[in-house]
XYZ file of C-alpha atoms in Angstrom:
300
model
C -138.290 17.175 -54.689
C -134.852 17.238 -53.732
C -133.848 18.185 -50.307
C -132.683 21.863 -50.035
C -129.004 22.412 -50.440
C -128.851 25.102 -47.858
C -125.150 25.609 -47.796
C -125.026 26.425 -51.374
C -125.572 30.016 -52.559
C -126.245 30.121 -56.423
C -125.166 32.860 -58.736
C -124.176 33.721 -62.341
C -121.559 35.751 -63.922
C -120.782 37.857 -66.996
C -119.343 34.837 -68.700
C -122.795 33.303 -69.004
C -123.702 36.356 -71.159
C -120.806 35.791 -73.478
C -118.345 38.106 -71.795
C -114.698 37.327 -71.883
C -113.133 40.767 -72.009
C -113.389 44.079 -70.430
C -114.490 45.788 -73.819
C -115.467 44.019 -76.920
C -118.203 44.965 -79.601
C -119.407 41.462 -79.631
C -120.398 41.545 -76.088
C -123.607 42.858 -74.401
C -123.424 46.275 -72.629
C -122.915 45.773 -68.772
C -126.227 47.481 -67.973
C -127.992 44.671 -69.904
C -126.119 41.982 -68.148
C -127.030 43.297 -64.887
C -130.678 43.820 -65.878
C -131.013 40.234 -67.224
C -129.126 38.361 -64.515
C -131.467 39.853 -61.997
C -134.571 39.076 -64.182
C -133.250 35.439 -64.497
C -133.638 35.071 -60.817
C -130.064 35.343 -59.549
C -129.120 37.442 -56.557
C -125.201 36.808 -56.770
C -122.835 37.874 -59.386
C -119.126 37.946 -60.073
C -117.279 40.982 -61.442
C -116.145 39.339 -64.576
C -113.243 40.807 -66.435
C -111.911 43.934 -64.537
C -113.263 46.900 -66.340
C -116.433 45.411 -67.903
C -118.718 46.502 -64.767
C -118.100 49.898 -63.461
C -114.855 50.063 -61.434
C -115.978 52.940 -59.207
C -117.270 51.239 -56.015
C -119.929 53.812 -55.142
C -121.306 53.548 -58.787
C -121.186 49.663 -59.059
C -122.798 49.537 -55.464
C -125.573 51.618 -56.636
C -126.136 49.619 -59.757
C -125.996 46.216 -58.117
C -128.186 47.306 -55.118
C -131.044 48.732 -57.322
C -131.270 45.403 -58.956
C -130.986 43.481 -55.566
C -127.790 41.889 -56.667
C -124.621 41.272 -54.516
C -120.985 40.363 -55.554
C -119.505 37.003 -54.604
C -115.885 37.420 -56.125
C -113.624 39.091 -58.491
C -111.299 37.331 -60.927
C -107.659 37.741 -61.948
C -105.293 36.047 -64.347
C -101.741 35.370 -63.118
C -98.541 33.698 -64.639
C -96.751 33.037 -61.140
C -95.070 30.022 -62.676
C -92.708 32.590 -64.377
C -90.990 33.390 -60.970
C -90.458 36.323 -58.725
C -89.788 38.628 -61.862
C -93.675 38.843 -62.540
C -94.751 39.590 -58.879
C -94.778 43.435 -58.960
C -96.910 43.520 -62.230
C -99.026 40.727 -60.701
C -99.747 42.508 -57.445
C -100.467 45.802 -59.306
C -103.393 44.077 -61.203
C -104.436 42.006 -58.286
C -104.574 45.102 -56.047
C -107.008 46.910 -58.443
C -109.331 43.830 -58.638
C -109.173 42.955 -54.947
C -109.707 46.501 -53.696
C -113.050 46.596 -55.862
C -114.050 43.102 -54.627
C -113.491 44.158 -51.168
C -115.397 47.311 -51.491
C -118.294 45.269 -52.866
C -118.391 43.170 -49.783
C -117.229 39.892 -51.430
C -114.794 37.709 -49.746
C -113.267 35.717 -52.539
C -110.756 36.343 -55.403
C -110.824 33.755 -58.181
C -107.342 33.323 -59.720
C -106.839 31.846 -62.775
C -103.438 30.633 -64.164
C -102.222 32.129 -67.451
C -102.976 30.431 -70.667
C -100.299 28.479 -72.504
C -102.282 28.938 -75.662
C -103.898 32.148 -76.666
C -107.797 31.843 -76.277
C -108.539 34.144 -79.093
C -105.873 33.249 -81.731
C -104.958 29.880 -80.439
C -101.260 30.792 -80.809
C -99.168 28.585 -78.479
C -97.421 31.031 -76.006
C -95.423 28.337 -74.016
C -95.070 24.664 -73.350
C -98.218 22.930 -72.041
C -96.185 21.195 -69.246
C -94.151 23.061 -66.553
C -90.805 22.183 -65.374
C -90.015 21.276 -61.802
C -88.680 24.750 -61.216
C -91.831 26.388 -62.642
C -94.107 24.150 -60.415
C -91.989 25.452 -57.538
C -92.513 29.066 -58.582
C -96.380 28.546 -59.154
C -96.702 26.806 -55.638
C -94.805 29.553 -53.703
C -96.193 32.394 -55.727
C -99.732 31.276 -55.117
C -98.980 30.909 -51.366
C -97.564 34.401 -51.372
C -100.418 35.734 -53.286
C -102.914 33.941 -50.839
C -101.060 35.548 -47.696
C -100.857 39.198 -49.012
C -104.352 39.123 -50.399
C -105.706 38.092 -47.113
C -103.624 40.325 -45.025
C -104.141 43.497 -47.383
C -107.752 42.971 -48.497
C -109.279 40.359 -46.172
C -110.060 38.080 -49.096
C -109.677 34.342 -49.738
C -107.988 33.387 -52.993
C -109.383 30.349 -54.896
C -107.543 28.975 -57.761
C -109.489 27.885 -60.840
C -108.277 24.943 -62.888
C -108.913 25.890 -66.542
C -108.515 24.514 -69.989
C -105.401 25.354 -71.703
C -103.677 26.454 -68.605
C -100.952 24.688 -66.395
C -103.586 23.661 -63.960
C -106.190 21.619 -65.774
C -105.988 17.812 -65.413
C -106.633 15.730 -62.404
C -102.891 14.953 -62.190
C -102.037 18.832 -62.353
C -104.731 19.824 -59.884
C -103.669 17.204 -57.433
C -100.179 18.244 -57.796
C -100.963 21.819 -57.130
C -103.098 21.059 -54.071
C -100.387 18.794 -52.727
C -97.723 21.482 -52.997
C -99.749 24.367 -51.456
C -100.709 25.297 -47.917
C -104.526 24.858 -47.441
C -104.306 27.852 -45.060
C -103.409 29.938 -47.889
C -104.679 28.660 -51.163
C -107.817 26.724 -51.888
C -109.747 25.807 -55.136
C -112.495 27.198 -57.348
C -113.704 23.934 -58.775
C -115.054 24.620 -62.304
C -117.099 21.395 -62.976
C -117.042 22.054 -66.775
C -113.388 22.828 -66.998
C -112.440 19.887 -64.786
C -114.645 17.609 -67.077
C -113.200 19.058 -70.054
C -109.740 18.071 -68.843
C -110.889 14.608 -67.804
C -111.325 15.172 -64.081
C -114.209 13.942 -61.970
C -115.766 16.532 -59.813
C -117.413 14.458 -57.295
C -114.192 12.439 -56.676
C -112.198 15.718 -56.291
C -114.889 17.030 -53.728
C -114.798 13.619 -51.817
C -110.944 13.538 -51.879
C -109.768 17.107 -51.267
C -113.063 18.491 -49.656
C -111.248 20.845 -47.326
C -109.619 22.414 -50.263
C -112.786 23.205 -52.311
C -113.491 26.977 -51.544
C -115.812 27.873 -54.445
C -117.652 26.413 -57.255
C -118.382 27.290 -60.833
C -121.174 25.290 -62.273
C -120.786 24.396 -66.013
C -121.165 21.411 -68.251
C -119.684 20.189 -71.347
C -121.011 18.423 -74.436
C -119.477 14.917 -74.442
C -119.670 14.476 -78.324
C -118.052 17.830 -78.970
C -115.534 17.359 -76.327
C -114.448 14.141 -77.820
C -113.908 15.827 -81.239
C -112.044 18.565 -79.403
C -109.748 16.322 -77.687
C -109.257 13.950 -80.683
C -108.306 16.845 -82.959
C -106.543 19.022 -80.349
C -108.709 21.993 -80.626
C -107.800 24.986 -78.518
C -110.272 26.240 -76.044
C -111.466 29.336 -77.705
C -112.556 27.625 -80.853
C -113.897 24.748 -78.799
C -116.291 27.089 -77.120
C -117.425 28.386 -80.425
C -118.290 25.055 -81.378
C -120.552 24.735 -78.182
C -118.349 22.665 -76.096
C -119.934 24.266 -72.972
C -123.434 23.509 -73.065
C -126.768 24.352 -71.236
C -127.483 22.158 -68.216
C -128.681 19.482 -68.025
C -127.588 18.369 -71.367
C -123.914 17.663 -70.658
C -121.531 16.315 -68.078
C -120.877 16.223 -65.299
C -124.388 15.747 -63.722
C -124.636 18.648 -61.402
C -127.019 17.286 -58.783
C -124.445 14.818 -57.338
C -121.707 17.685 -57.434
C -123.972 19.902 -55.515
C -125.027 16.980 -53.072
C -121.387 16.322 -52.509
C -120.533 20.060 -51.896
C -123.474 20.268 -49.461
C -121.991 17.284 -47.533
C -118.834 19.203 -46.817
C -120.807 21.255 -44.286
C -119.536 24.625 -45.261
C -121.068 27.589 -47.021
C -120.185 27.731 -50.717
C -120.944 29.726 -53.616
C -121.977 27.893 -56.777
C -121.604 30.372 -59.710
C -123.231 29.414 -62.997
C -120.918 30.002 -65.927
C -121.714 28.765 -69.493
C -118.787 29.926 -71.759
C -120.274 31.043 -74.985
C -118.016 33.833 -76.344
C -119.081 35.271 -78.826
C -122.895 34.781 -78.793
C -125.946 36.643 -79.940
C -127.229 38.993 -77.642
C -130.602 37.659 -77.187
C -129.246 34.033 -76.536
C -128.102 34.340 -72.804
C -131.363 35.314 -70.948
C -133.604 32.313 -71.855
C -130.669 29.865 -71.135
C -130.219 31.615 -67.641
C -133.884 31.369 -66.827
C -133.958 27.623 -67.578
C -130.650 26.978 -65.787
C -131.870 28.759 -62.633
C -135.131 26.702 -62.927
C -133.081 23.532 -63.279
C -130.876 24.200 -60.306
C -134.034 24.949 -58.151
C -135.118 21.321 -59.115
C -131.879 20.188 -57.792
C -132.519 21.902 -54.422
C -130.293 24.818 -55.058
């Protein structure tokens, strides 16, 4: 039996139930997600897309409490690389999500950079590489976001490297970390997205450990990924091909990642996410049960 990873708090998210959007007929109703995530043995959840779960704090508190669940984080998408002109609209959206996150007793806000390629249509929205000026906007914008979210809502932002965004590869992640203040901005390391983009999660934890503020646990199928990379398949269609797979069938191995994270000596959330939008409504629960059992075997 693996030694207990007592600094790691495991949870799951609507994403593991095929939920990508606030409202979509292909997604399971939110009540079913809450029922099944509790049944699978998780006690922590994320809010998912704002508006999927009830946004009234009293109602949501009642719904999660009766299922013995607690909220670890909210999630926002931002396009701060576009400069100061997007700040007001960004802050309006962030404020909605942050207020609900705070009201639920969570301490983290997961911040995902905007996609350069549409995740539904695969249309290319803007160049995949940022200019030097845009990198500057991204760095200063995220620092401002981190400062104002902390001052206003008492939350820490954790920026999520993500496929088909401008913070994706090892080179881009390191550039972002090296250009931002660790007192304002840290990272949500998603093991699946980082592997998808060619990164090594254990190496990142060992190199930038003080910047790891949160984890998403996810694996990719290396054979499907190789085909995705070879043919330039966008992220949405890649997910439909099953590129994000059930642990422990893919990469990276999660036990070494969890061991490295435990070695940082800080409390960390490790939220299971298995992208599978869209999916059959009966598919997520058995996977969630098996994944929880697997993570227990790792000591988490």
